XYZ file of C-alpha atoms in Angstrom:
665
model
C 26.435 -29.424 -27.239
C 24.512 -26.146 -26.998
C 22.032 -27.286 -29.665
C 21.275 -30.433 -27.687
C 20.801 -28.625 -24.386
C 18.463 -25.895 -25.574
C 14.701 -26.427 -26.082
C 13.456 -26.568 -29.640
C 12.271 -23.532 -31.547
C 8.722 -24.867 -31.373
C 8.898 -24.985 -27.574
C 10.320 -21.461 -27.455
C 7.513 -20.208 -29.686
C 4.935 -21.877 -27.422
C 6.408 -20.529 -24.153
C 7.088 -16.981 -25.330
C 3.818 -16.764 -27.245
C 1.762 -17.966 -24.276
C 3.627 -15.597 -21.938
C 2.981 -12.598 -24.175
C -0.660 -13.566 -24.753
C -1.311 -13.928 -21.032
C 0.409 -10.648 -20.146
C -1.510 -8.658 -22.782
C -4.835 -10.355 -21.984
C -4.593 -9.841 -18.232
C -3.544 -6.207 -18.609
C -6.487 -5.611 -20.971
C -9.001 -7.406 -18.730
C -7.814 -5.386 -15.760
C -9.006 -2.189 -17.431
C -8.748 0.795 -15.066
C -9.302 -1.333 -11.955
C -6.005 -0.617 -10.223
C -5.493 -0.809 -6.471
C -4.690 2.453 -4.720
C -1.321 1.163 -3.464
C -0.108 1.064 -7.075
C 0.006 4.865 -7.407
C 1.637 6.008 -4.172
C 5.331 5.865 -5.087
C 4.762 7.112 -8.633
C 2.642 10.126 -7.554
C 4.978 11.007 -4.697
C 7.942 10.846 -7.068
C 6.315 13.275 -9.508
C 5.360 15.697 -6.719
C 8.774 15.656 -5.036
C 10.613 15.904 -8.339
C 8.641 19.092 -9.083
C 9.128 20.470 -5.570
C 12.696 19.432 -4.671
C 14.490 18.741 -7.948
C 16.284 15.502 -8.779
C 19.315 15.645 -6.389
C 17.255 16.485 -3.294
C 14.553 13.981 -4.287
C 17.190 11.225 -4.502
C 18.470 12.173 -1.049
C 14.912 12.146 0.338
C 14.185 8.628 -0.935
C 17.585 7.371 0.182
C 16.686 8.417 3.743
C 13.117 7.169 3.379
C 14.315 3.675 2.455
C 15.805 3.415 5.954
C 12.875 4.759 7.967
C 9.608 3.093 7.064
C 6.446 1.883 8.729
C 4.871 0.023 5.839
C 7.118 -0.316 2.774
C 5.797 1.000 -0.531
C 7.081 2.881 -3.561
C 7.533 6.065 -1.511
C 10.472 4.313 0.219
C 12.366 3.639 -2.997
C 14.486 5.722 -5.338
C 13.914 3.148 -8.038
C 10.113 2.932 -7.920
C 9.316 6.576 -7.224
C 11.707 8.566 -9.379
C 11.910 5.997 -12.200
C 8.289 6.373 -13.393
C 8.303 10.043 -12.350
C 11.122 10.869 -14.780
C 9.272 9.035 -17.561
C 6.118 10.975 -16.642
C 8.036 14.200 -17.254
C 8.856 13.084 -20.768
C 5.306 11.985 -21.574
C 2.543 12.181 -18.939
C 0.710 8.883 -18.461
C -0.874 7.184 -15.464
C 0.495 3.830 -16.698
C 4.204 4.551 -16.234
C 4.235 2.784 -12.876
C 2.936 -0.411 -14.487
C 5.292 -0.180 -17.442
C 8.306 0.541 -15.212
C 7.648 -2.347 -12.835
C 7.024 -4.807 -15.674
C 10.134 -3.673 -17.562
C 12.371 -4.001 -14.481
C 10.891 -7.387 -13.574
C 11.297 -8.735 -17.099
C 14.748 -7.181 -17.511
C 15.920 -8.618 -14.195
C 14.732 -12.097 -15.200
C 16.434 -11.860 -18.602
C 19.720 -10.738 -17.053
C 19.599 -13.408 -14.346
C 18.997 -16.249 -16.810
C 21.720 -14.807 -19.034
C 24.300 -14.650 -16.221
C 23.409 -18.136 -14.977
C 23.388 -19.521 -18.529
C 20.201 -21.453 -17.806
C 17.284 -22.080 -20.158
C 15.056 -19.027 -20.563
C 12.157 -20.985 -22.126
C 12.177 -23.361 -19.169
C 12.303 -20.434 -16.716
C 9.328 -18.661 -18.309
C 7.567 -21.986 -18.682
C 7.951 -22.436 -14.909
C 6.677 -18.906 -14.309
C 3.529 -19.770 -16.267
C 2.805 -22.487 -13.708
C 2.277 -19.790 -11.050
C -0.537 -17.206 -11.511
C 0.845 -14.998 -8.679
C 4.155 -14.554 -10.544
C 2.242 -13.553 -13.675
C -0.178 -11.154 -11.978
C 2.304 -9.375 -9.730
C 4.605 -8.633 -12.657
C 1.753 -6.586 -14.164
C 0.801 -4.391 -11.201
C 2.465 -1.040 -10.554
C 3.171 -1.753 -6.895
C 6.629 -3.359 -7.022
C 5.910 -6.623 -5.202
C 7.858 -8.555 -7.858
C 10.909 -6.329 -7.302
C 12.066 -8.686 -4.525
C 13.385 -10.890 -7.358
C 15.902 -8.232 -8.483
C 18.461 -8.386 -5.625
C 18.083 -12.166 -5.389
C 18.574 -12.678 -9.122
C 21.769 -10.623 -9.140
C 23.058 -12.210 -5.911
C 22.496 -15.764 -7.166
C 24.103 -14.891 -10.492
C 27.154 -13.519 -8.688
C 27.762 -16.482 -6.355
C 27.319 -19.030 -9.172
C 29.488 -17.179 -11.679
C 33.049 -18.048 -12.753
C 34.324 -15.342 -10.363
C 33.945 -17.812 -7.501
C 37.405 -19.392 -7.982
C 39.405 -16.138 -8.234
C 41.849 -15.324 -5.426
C 43.227 -11.836 -6.198
C 43.084 -8.979 -3.663
C 41.093 -6.957 -6.187
C 38.501 -9.735 -6.143
C 37.953 -9.210 -2.408
C 37.436 -5.494 -2.983
C 35.016 -6.322 -5.788
C 33.155 -8.735 -3.489
C 32.576 -6.030 -0.899
C 31.466 -3.557 -3.569
C 29.067 -6.016 -5.250
C 27.457 -7.042 -1.967
C 27.101 -3.416 -0.920
C 25.312 -2.586 -4.196
C 23.034 -5.625 -3.955
C 22.168 -4.834 -0.342
C 21.460 -1.208 -1.244
C 19.235 -2.369 -4.117
C 17.266 -4.589 -1.736
C 16.452 -1.577 0.455
C 14.615 -0.038 -2.503
C 12.666 -3.191 -3.386
C 9.740 -5.023 -1.826
C 10.598 -6.123 1.694
C 11.107 -9.808 0.895
C 14.163 -8.718 -1.088
C 15.865 -7.666 2.152
C 16.354 -11.347 3.002
C 19.041 -11.393 0.288
C 21.567 -11.676 3.134
C 20.806 -15.423 3.016
C 22.511 -15.774 -0.392
C 26.129 -14.910 0.617
C 25.732 -16.825 3.888
C 24.449 -19.973 2.148
C 27.042 -19.632 -0.633
C 29.868 -19.292 1.906
C 28.691 -22.493 3.594
C 27.869 -24.628 0.557
C 30.146 -23.714 -2.398
C 33.280 -25.874 -2.097
C 35.395 -24.101 -4.713
C 35.133 -20.741 -2.941
C 38.584 -19.594 -1.623
C 38.763 -19.384 2.173
C 39.363 -15.632 2.357
C 36.442 -14.887 0.050
C 34.312 -17.296 2.071
C 34.996 -15.173 5.158
C 34.188 -11.940 3.280
C 30.880 -13.325 1.979
C 29.872 -14.675 5.360
C 30.762 -11.381 7.056
C 28.843 -9.401 4.401
C 25.684 -11.446 4.856
C 25.803 -11.333 8.650
C 26.472 -7.581 8.621
C 23.422 -6.935 6.471
C 21.346 -9.264 8.659
C 22.359 -7.176 11.682
C 21.526 -3.956 9.840
C 18.082 -5.180 8.785
C 17.393 -6.357 12.317
C 18.322 -2.911 13.643
C 15.527 -1.352 11.520
C 12.872 -2.660 13.891
C 9.965 -0.878 12.234
C 10.240 -2.946 9.078
C 8.154 -6.074 8.558
C 11.107 -8.387 7.817
C 12.916 -7.327 10.986
C 9.701 -7.743 12.969
C 9.166 -11.214 11.533
C 12.719 -12.260 12.372
C 12.468 -11.081 15.975
C 8.918 -11.886 17.024
C 8.485 -15.640 16.449
C 8.674 -18.096 19.336
C 10.297 -21.253 17.984
C 8.518 -24.030 19.824
C 7.840 -27.416 18.150
C 4.079 -26.869 18.296
C 4.276 -23.437 16.658
C 6.688 -24.644 13.952
C 4.467 -27.631 13.093
C 1.476 -25.289 13.008
C 3.293 -23.009 10.538
C 4.203 -25.949 8.285
C 0.589 -27.121 8.378
C -0.683 -23.648 7.445
C 1.671 -23.366 4.446
C 0.819 -26.863 3.190
C -2.894 -26.154 3.509
C -2.743 -22.746 1.782
C -0.831 -24.133 -1.237
C -1.886 -27.755 -1.676
C -5.431 -27.844 -0.268
C -6.989 -24.369 -0.349
C -4.788 -23.161 -3.248
C -5.004 -19.682 -1.710
C -1.320 -18.722 -1.938
C -0.603 -20.424 -5.278
C -1.405 -23.483 -7.328
C 0.734 -26.428 -6.170
C 2.394 -27.253 -9.541
C 5.468 -24.980 -9.372
C 6.190 -25.860 -5.744
C 5.912 -29.567 -6.560
C 8.157 -29.178 -9.606
C 10.852 -27.416 -7.562
C 10.910 -30.087 -4.868
C 11.083 -32.860 -7.478
C 14.020 -31.032 -9.112
C 15.927 -31.278 -5.822
C 16.477 -34.988 -6.588
C 17.884 -34.313 -10.081
C 20.130 -31.274 -9.629
C 23.845 -32.043 -9.891
C 25.569 -28.647 -9.943
C 25.735 -26.681 -6.659
C 23.023 -28.909 -5.221
C 23.559 -27.889 -1.592
C 23.409 -24.203 -2.427
C 20.006 -24.622 -4.074
C 18.699 -26.944 -1.389
C 19.585 -24.543 1.409
C 18.295 -21.541 -0.542
C 14.914 -23.151 -1.195
C 14.775 -24.331 2.405
C 15.453 -20.805 3.698
C 12.664 -19.319 1.592
C 10.278 -22.107 2.558
C 11.242 -21.272 6.145
C 10.085 -17.667 5.631
C 6.702 -18.961 4.475
C 6.506 -21.221 7.505
C 7.389 -18.223 9.681
C 4.370 -16.444 8.219
C 2.268 -19.499 8.973
C 3.509 -19.431 12.559
C 2.041 -15.940 12.887
C -1.314 -17.341 11.695
C -3.044 -17.832 8.351
C -3.765 -14.068 8.205
C -0.108 -13.485 7.276
C -0.039 -15.987 4.404
C -0.815 -14.167 1.167
C 0.203 -14.840 -2.439
C 2.589 -11.877 -2.547
C 4.537 -13.197 0.446
C 5.338 -16.347 -1.518
C 6.655 -14.455 -4.571
C 10.331 -14.860 -3.702
C 9.975 -18.568 -3.003
C 8.107 -18.971 -6.312
C 10.712 -16.961 -8.262
C 13.566 -19.055 -6.843
C 11.582 -22.219 -7.624
C 11.208 -21.139 -11.260
C 14.900 -20.193 -11.478
C 15.924 -23.493 -9.899
C 13.800 -25.413 -12.414
C 15.599 -23.659 -15.278
C 19.000 -24.305 -13.668
C 18.248 -28.031 -13.244
C 17.245 -28.432 -16.912
C 20.873 -28.887 -17.970
C 21.259 -31.775 -15.504
C 18.319 -33.753 -16.884
C 18.507 -36.613 -19.338
C 16.395 -36.786 -22.484
C 13.631 -38.950 -21.014
C 13.459 -36.869 -17.840
C 13.106 -33.718 -19.931
C 10.180 -35.214 -21.818
C 8.510 -36.023 -18.494
C 9.239 -32.480 -17.270
C 7.668 -30.977 -20.397
C 4.555 -33.107 -19.864
C 4.306 -31.779 -16.291
C 4.677 -28.249 -17.655
C 1.910 -28.824 -20.228
C -0.513 -30.132 -17.600
C 0.481 -27.318 -15.251
C -0.122 -24.674 -17.912
C -3.618 -26.020 -18.544
C -4.278 -25.992 -14.801
C -2.963 -22.427 -14.494
C -5.016 -21.207 -17.473
C -8.152 -22.884 -16.103
C -7.606 -21.114 -12.771
C -7.199 -17.730 -14.483
C -10.295 -18.266 -16.671
C -12.242 -19.329 -13.578
C -11.283 -16.080 -11.856
C -12.872 -13.998 -14.611
C -15.902 -16.241 -15.127
C -16.717 -16.381 -11.429
C -18.335 -13.712 -9.219
C -16.827 -10.228 -9.352
C -13.869 -9.987 -6.995
C -12.452 -7.149 -4.876
C -9.189 -7.537 -6.824
C -8.679 -7.151 -10.566
C -6.042 -9.858 -11.192
C -5.990 -13.505 -10.092
C -4.023 -14.371 -6.949
C -3.538 -10.743 -5.901
C -5.986 -11.137 -3.023
C -5.104 -10.219 0.525
C -6.999 -10.376 3.778
C -6.272 -6.736 4.613
C -5.484 -4.621 1.560
C -4.890 -4.231 -2.192
C -8.632 -4.213 -2.793
C -10.367 -2.067 -5.384
C -13.443 0.124 -4.987
C -14.978 0.197 -8.454
C -17.376 3.002 -7.538
C -14.482 5.277 -6.526
C -12.555 4.353 -9.667
C -15.611 5.201 -11.784
C -16.039 8.509 -9.927
C -12.369 9.340 -10.495
C -12.716 8.869 -14.244
C -15.939 10.926 -14.344
C -14.343 13.740 -12.317
C -11.348 13.659 -14.622
C -13.584 14.036 -17.672
C -15.505 16.948 -16.121
C -12.324 18.794 -15.171
C -10.952 18.312 -18.683
C -14.186 19.440 -20.358
C -14.905 22.678 -18.473
C -12.762 25.787 -17.849
C -14.055 26.485 -14.313
C -11.944 25.992 -11.228
C -12.836 22.748 -9.425
C -12.562 22.174 -5.655
C -12.550 18.583 -4.433
C -13.447 18.090 -0.759
C -11.839 14.703 -0.256
C -8.719 13.965 1.724
C -6.481 11.531 3.501
C -8.645 11.868 6.614
C -11.482 10.018 4.853
C -11.867 6.337 5.608
C -11.386 5.316 1.964
C -7.838 6.709 2.220
C -6.941 4.884 5.429
C -3.346 3.819 5.923
C -4.113 0.083 5.596
C -5.812 0.109 2.198
C -5.844 3.562 0.585
C -7.702 3.938 -2.697
C -5.511 6.869 -3.809
C -8.152 9.015 -5.503
C -6.003 12.188 -5.152
C -3.024 10.358 -6.684
C -5.129 9.032 -9.583
C -6.296 12.548 -10.466
C -2.823 14.003 -9.951
C -1.305 11.504 -12.408
C -4.250 11.246 -14.807
C -4.679 14.948 -15.579
C -2.484 16.922 -17.934
C -0.667 19.897 -16.305
C -3.122 22.394 -17.843
C -6.110 20.492 -16.404
C -4.389 19.831 -13.086
C -4.034 23.608 -12.666
C -7.853 23.819 -12.528
C -8.117 21.320 -9.658
C -7.677 22.083 -5.967
C -7.732 19.104 -3.598
C -8.891 19.879 -0.051
C -7.359 17.535 2.514
C -6.679 18.153 6.175
C -3.660 15.857 5.963
C -0.968 16.945 3.471
C 0.442 13.415 3.235
C -0.381 9.823 3.920
C 2.497 7.875 2.439
C 2.585 10.016 -0.693
C 2.164 13.790 -0.768
C 0.268 15.484 -3.599
C -0.499 19.245 -3.657
C -3.504 20.158 -1.488
C -4.846 22.723 0.971
C -6.472 22.072 4.350
C -10.176 22.409 5.108
C -9.450 25.426 7.299
C -7.546 27.110 4.466
C -10.387 26.456 2.045
C -13.015 27.854 4.450
C -10.897 31.009 4.852
C -10.615 31.315 1.056
C -14.338 30.914 0.291
C -15.175 34.658 0.572
C -12.375 35.459 -1.921
C -13.334 32.824 -4.501
C -14.678 34.273 -7.750
C -17.743 32.462 -9.170
C -18.435 30.533 -11.235
C -16.586 27.561 -9.843
C -17.381 23.969 -8.998
C -17.122 21.947 -5.824
C -17.418 18.198 -5.325
C -18.080 17.058 -1.749
C -17.333 13.499 -0.666
C -20.328 11.852 0.990
C -19.123 11.267 4.529
C -20.239 11.938 8.075
C -17.812 14.840 8.277
C -19.127 16.503 5.097
C -22.845 15.778 5.541
C -23.816 19.425 6.206
C -20.806 21.185 4.641
C -22.855 23.020 1.996
C -25.465 23.988 4.611
C -22.779 25.488 6.840
C -20.818 27.506 4.277
C -23.060 27.941 1.211
C -26.597 28.394 2.633
C -26.730 31.960 1.195
C -25.049 31.029 -2.091
C -26.621 30.521 -5.485
C -25.688 27.119 -6.802
C -26.886 24.309 -9.003
C -26.460 20.652 -8.246
C -24.664 18.837 -11.065
C -25.481 15.334 -12.272
C -22.149 13.787 -13.215
C -23.057 10.182 -12.433
C -20.987 10.173 -9.235
C -21.787 7.612 -6.541
C -19.600 8.969 -3.742
C -19.742 12.730 -4.345
C -22.254 15.553 -4.514
C -21.186 18.168 -7.076
C -22.302 21.785 -7.353
C -21.777 24.779 -9.656
C -21.485 27.961 -7.555
C -22.682 31.042 -9.465
C -22.891 33.549 -6.565
C -21.859 33.575 -2.898
C -22.864 35.572 0.196
C -21.819 35.027 3.825
C -23.765 32.142 5.326
C -26.516 32.586 7.891
C -26.568 30.747 11.204
C -27.307 27.075 10.698
C -30.526 25.666 12.162
C -29.686 22.433 13.983
C -32.015 19.442 13.818
C -33.820 18.481 17.009
C -32.013 15.946 19.175
C -33.184 12.357 19.336
C -34.239 11.213 22.792
C -31.234 10.017 24.787
C -30.999 8.399 28.195
C -29.160 10.541 30.749
C -28.558 10.520 34.470
C -30.095 13.075 36.781
C -28.018 15.947 38.025
C -26.250 18.755 36.246
C -22.476 18.751 36.276
C -21.575 22.169 34.902
C -19.828 23.424 31.801
C -17.853 20.845 29.864
C -14.104 21.295 30.276
C -11.644 18.528 29.495
C -7.904 18.024 29.637
C -6.400 14.610 29.118
C -4.470 14.912 32.386
C -7.567 15.766 34.470
C -10.745 13.827 35.349
C -13.269 13.494 32.540
C -16.628 15.212 33.083
C -18.478 13.432 30.286
C -19.048 9.833 29.339
C -16.178 8.888 27.061
C -15.194 5.929 24.922
C -11.634 5.020 23.919
C -12.110 4.339 20.197
C -8.789 2.506 20.046
C -10.353 -0.179 22.239
C -13.927 0.084 20.962
C -15.096 -2.747 18.744
C -15.693 -1.298 15.291
C -15.443 -4.553 13.399
C -16.691 -3.676 9.920
C -15.660 -1.044 7.364
C -19.219 0.320 7.465
C -18.847 1.077 11.184
C -15.373 2.577 10.843
C -16.440 4.646 7.836
C -18.855 6.614 10.037
C -16.020 8.190 11.999
C -14.613 11.292 10.344
C -11.052 10.890 11.625
C -9.111 8.134 9.906
C -6.297 6.338 11.727
C -3.297 8.201 10.395
C -0.808 7.631 13.209
C 1.146 4.671 14.535
C -0.269 5.052 18.035
C -3.150 7.551 18.053
C -5.285 8.282 21.090
C -8.842 8.648 19.830
C -11.763 9.386 22.155
C -15.461 10.129 21.815
C -17.009 12.307 24.537
C -20.801 12.309 24.763
C -23.164 14.501 26.767
C -26.356 16.573 26.574
C -26.684 20.359 26.467
C -29.746 21.764 28.219
C -30.688 25.047 26.530
C -33.496 27.008 28.280
C -34.274 29.012 25.148
C -33.423 28.888 21.477
C -30.484 31.039 20.478
C -26.885 31.230 19.375
C -24.234 29.465 21.447
C -20.620 30.610 21.355
C -17.964 27.959 21.940
C -14.298 28.503 22.769
C -11.642 25.874 23.111
C -8.105 24.644 22.691
C -6.932 21.513 20.917
C -3.779 19.510 20.311
C -4.208 17.778 17.805
C -7.665 17.147 16.233
C -11.305 17.661 17.159
C -14.715 17.337 15.548
C -17.768 18.693 17.414
C -21.272 17.368 16.725
C -24.577 18.778 17.954
C -27.625 16.613 17.385
C -25.624 14.483 14.983
C -24.535 17.393 12.747
C -20.943 18.596 12.451
C -20.666 22.145 13.792
C -16.877 22.431 13.954
C -13.813 20.507 12.852
C -10.085 21.080 13.124
C -8.120 18.247 11.575
C -4.464 17.488 11.085
C -1.563 17.377 13.585
C -0.898 20.700 15.307
C 0.485 22.245 18.465
C -1.940 23.496 21.116
C -4.206 25.881 19.176
C -7.215 27.977 20.299
C -10.478 27.837 18.352
C -13.992 29.285 18.536
C -17.308 28.856 16.727
C -20.977 29.751 17.070
C -24.093 27.723 16.392
C -27.842 28.344 16.598
C -29.582 25.763 18.798
C -33.247 25.006 19.555
C -34.759 25.090 23.050
C -34.374 21.461 23.988
C -31.939 18.850 25.163
C -29.145 18.832 22.559
C -26.884 15.846 22.075
C -23.243 16.952 22.231
C -20.507 14.671 20.892
C -16.842 15.591 20.730
C -14.513 13.370 18.716
C -10.883 13.937 19.674
C -7.568 12.480 18.513
C -4.070 13.025 19.830
C -1.371 12.116 17.307
C 1.741 12.296 19.437
C 3.061 13.643 22.709
C 0.824 15.297 25.308
C -2.731 15.873 24.086
C -4.976 18.777 25.086
C -8.688 19.297 24.568
C -10.705 22.053 26.256
C -14.201 23.177 25.251
C -16.160 25.960 27.010
C -19.559 27.569 26.381
C -19.754 31.319 27.028
C -23.473 31.688 27.837
C -24.413 31.440 31.541
C -27.141 29.006 32.425
C -26.146 26.472 29.777
C -25.424 23.182 31.485
C -24.149 19.773 30.550
C -25.748 16.557 31.830
C -23.921 13.260 32.116
C -24.979 10.809 29.425
C -24.815 7.185 30.515
C -25.488 5.525 27.168
C -21.961 5.690 25.742
C -21.567 6.076 21.988
C -24.765 7.435 20.433
C-alpha cells in the first residue's frame, strides 16, 4: 500500500533537485544584498551574549517577547541567541540565514513526518509559490510562523486524539503551552496558532469531550493573552477592524486582486490548487476547511485595512497551510486525479520559474529576492552595502584605530526600514578587527544594541586621541561641517576608499580648533519689530515661528533625510523653531541653554551645536563666531517622552531676535 501511495523515485528526484537548485541559485544571485532587518536579532544576540552571559540573555529575550512595538529577531530567544551561539563557535555574518533556513526546513520535515503526508508533494506545492521559497532564504524569520502551526496541526491530527487518560489531559496542557510559547518567539502571524485548537475542538469528531473542552479553553486563553498585548500587530489587527458588509467585501476584493490579477502577493497557482483540493479531501475535511478559511480571513482583514497592508510576507502562513493541505490530500486522490494534479504542478513550476527569471532579467529592484517586496520596508540600499564592504576591507587592512561617525539617529537607520550598517560591521569583522573600530552613535540602541559611544563622548575624547587614526563621517545635514568644527587646526589627509556615503580622513596631528567662520545668511523674509532674546519652554508661549514636524508634510525620503533627528520614539514631539539674529558687529556669541531631550542648533544653515539622545533636563553652552549681518537661526527640538524643556539664551547684550514669518527655511 505504501509503495502505491508514494510518488515515484523520478518525481522525488525532480522535486528535490529543483528545490535544491532554486535555493542555491537564489542565495548565490542575492550576493551581499541583504536587507537591514535581517541582522538585528543576530547582532543583538551576539552583543547581549557577550555583555550578559547566556542565562541573563535568555531572561532578557523572554521578557522582550512580551513587550514589543514592531516584532523582529530581537524579540525572540530562538532567532537572537541561536545564530549568536553559532557565531561564537565560528564567526560568520551568514549564521542568521543558515539558522532560519535550517529551522524552516527542519520544521517542514518534522511536520510532514508527523502527519505522514507526501514530502515530494509538499515541496512540489512550495515550488508553486515564490514567496515561500524566498522567505525561507532570508535571515529575518518571516517563515518561522510555520513552526508553531506545523507542530500544532501535527498534534491535533495525530493518533493521540482518541486517548482518554488523565495523563493525556496534562500532556495536552503542556503541549499547548509549549506551542504557544514558541509562537511568541516567531514571526507575528504564528501567534494566530490559537485557531488550531479551537478549530480542532469544533471539527474533530473522535476527540473525547473532556479533551475537547481543554483544547477549546487553551485556544481561547491564548487568544485573550494575545489580545491583551495591545502593542503587537496581531492584537491590533484583531481589535481595530469594523466588520461592516461594505468593508468585508472591499477586503475580499483587495485580496483577490492582489493574488489573481496583480500577482503582487503571490502567483495564483498554489491558492487555486488548495481550493480545488477542498473538494477532494476525505480525512478531517472540516478541520482543513475551517483552518484555510481562518487564514484566508486574516488576509481579508489585511485587505480591509487597505491594500497597503497586503504584502507577500503576510500571506506566508496561508501559503504554508495551502502547501501542507495539498500534501495531506494526496492520499485521498485516485490515480487519474493524481496525474491531473501532477500536470497542474508542472505548469505551475514553469510559471513560477518564469516569474523568478523575469525578476532578475527586469529592471534592478529595491529588494534582492523575488516577492520580498513591501510598500514600507525590507528594501536594500546597494550604495550603503558597498560602503560597508569597503569600510570592512579598510579596517581589516590597516592597523590604525577607525572612528565611524554614523548612528541610529541617521535617516538610513530609521525605525521603519533600518539598513543596519553598524550591525553588518559588528558581525562581519573578526574580534581583532572589531577592536579597531569605534562606532559613534547618539542612540545606543534602535531595536538591536551594538557597542558604541555618543557624539558628545567622542568630542570629549578628541583631545586625548593619539594620531594617527582614521575617521569616516557619514554625509548628512548633521555632519556637514563636523570636520570644520573639530578638526580645523588638525593635519589630515582625505582618503579615497570609493565610498559614496562617507568622507574618510587620516588624522596625523591634532590641535584645538579655532572659532568657526559661519557662512553669510541667505536673504529671508521677516516681520518688522524686535521681540527680544529667544527663550522657549514647551509650557509657555512660543516667541519664534515654529513648525510641528509631526504634522508637517515631508512626503519623500529625500525630504525626511535632510532632518538630522530620526524618528526613534513611538510618539515624539518634534519642532523646528526659526528666527533671525541681528548682530550689530562681527564677533563671538555665547549661547546657554537647557534641554530635555534633544536639540540641534543651526546658524545660517550650518550646525553649531547638537545634543542627541534621550536625557533628563540638562544644561548646555557653546560659542560661535558670527558675521555682522542678519543670521538665520533654526533650532530643531525633539521631546521623547514626558514633559519636554527647551531654553536657549544669548549672553551678549544688544543681540536681538526678529520674528520670521516664512516658516521652515
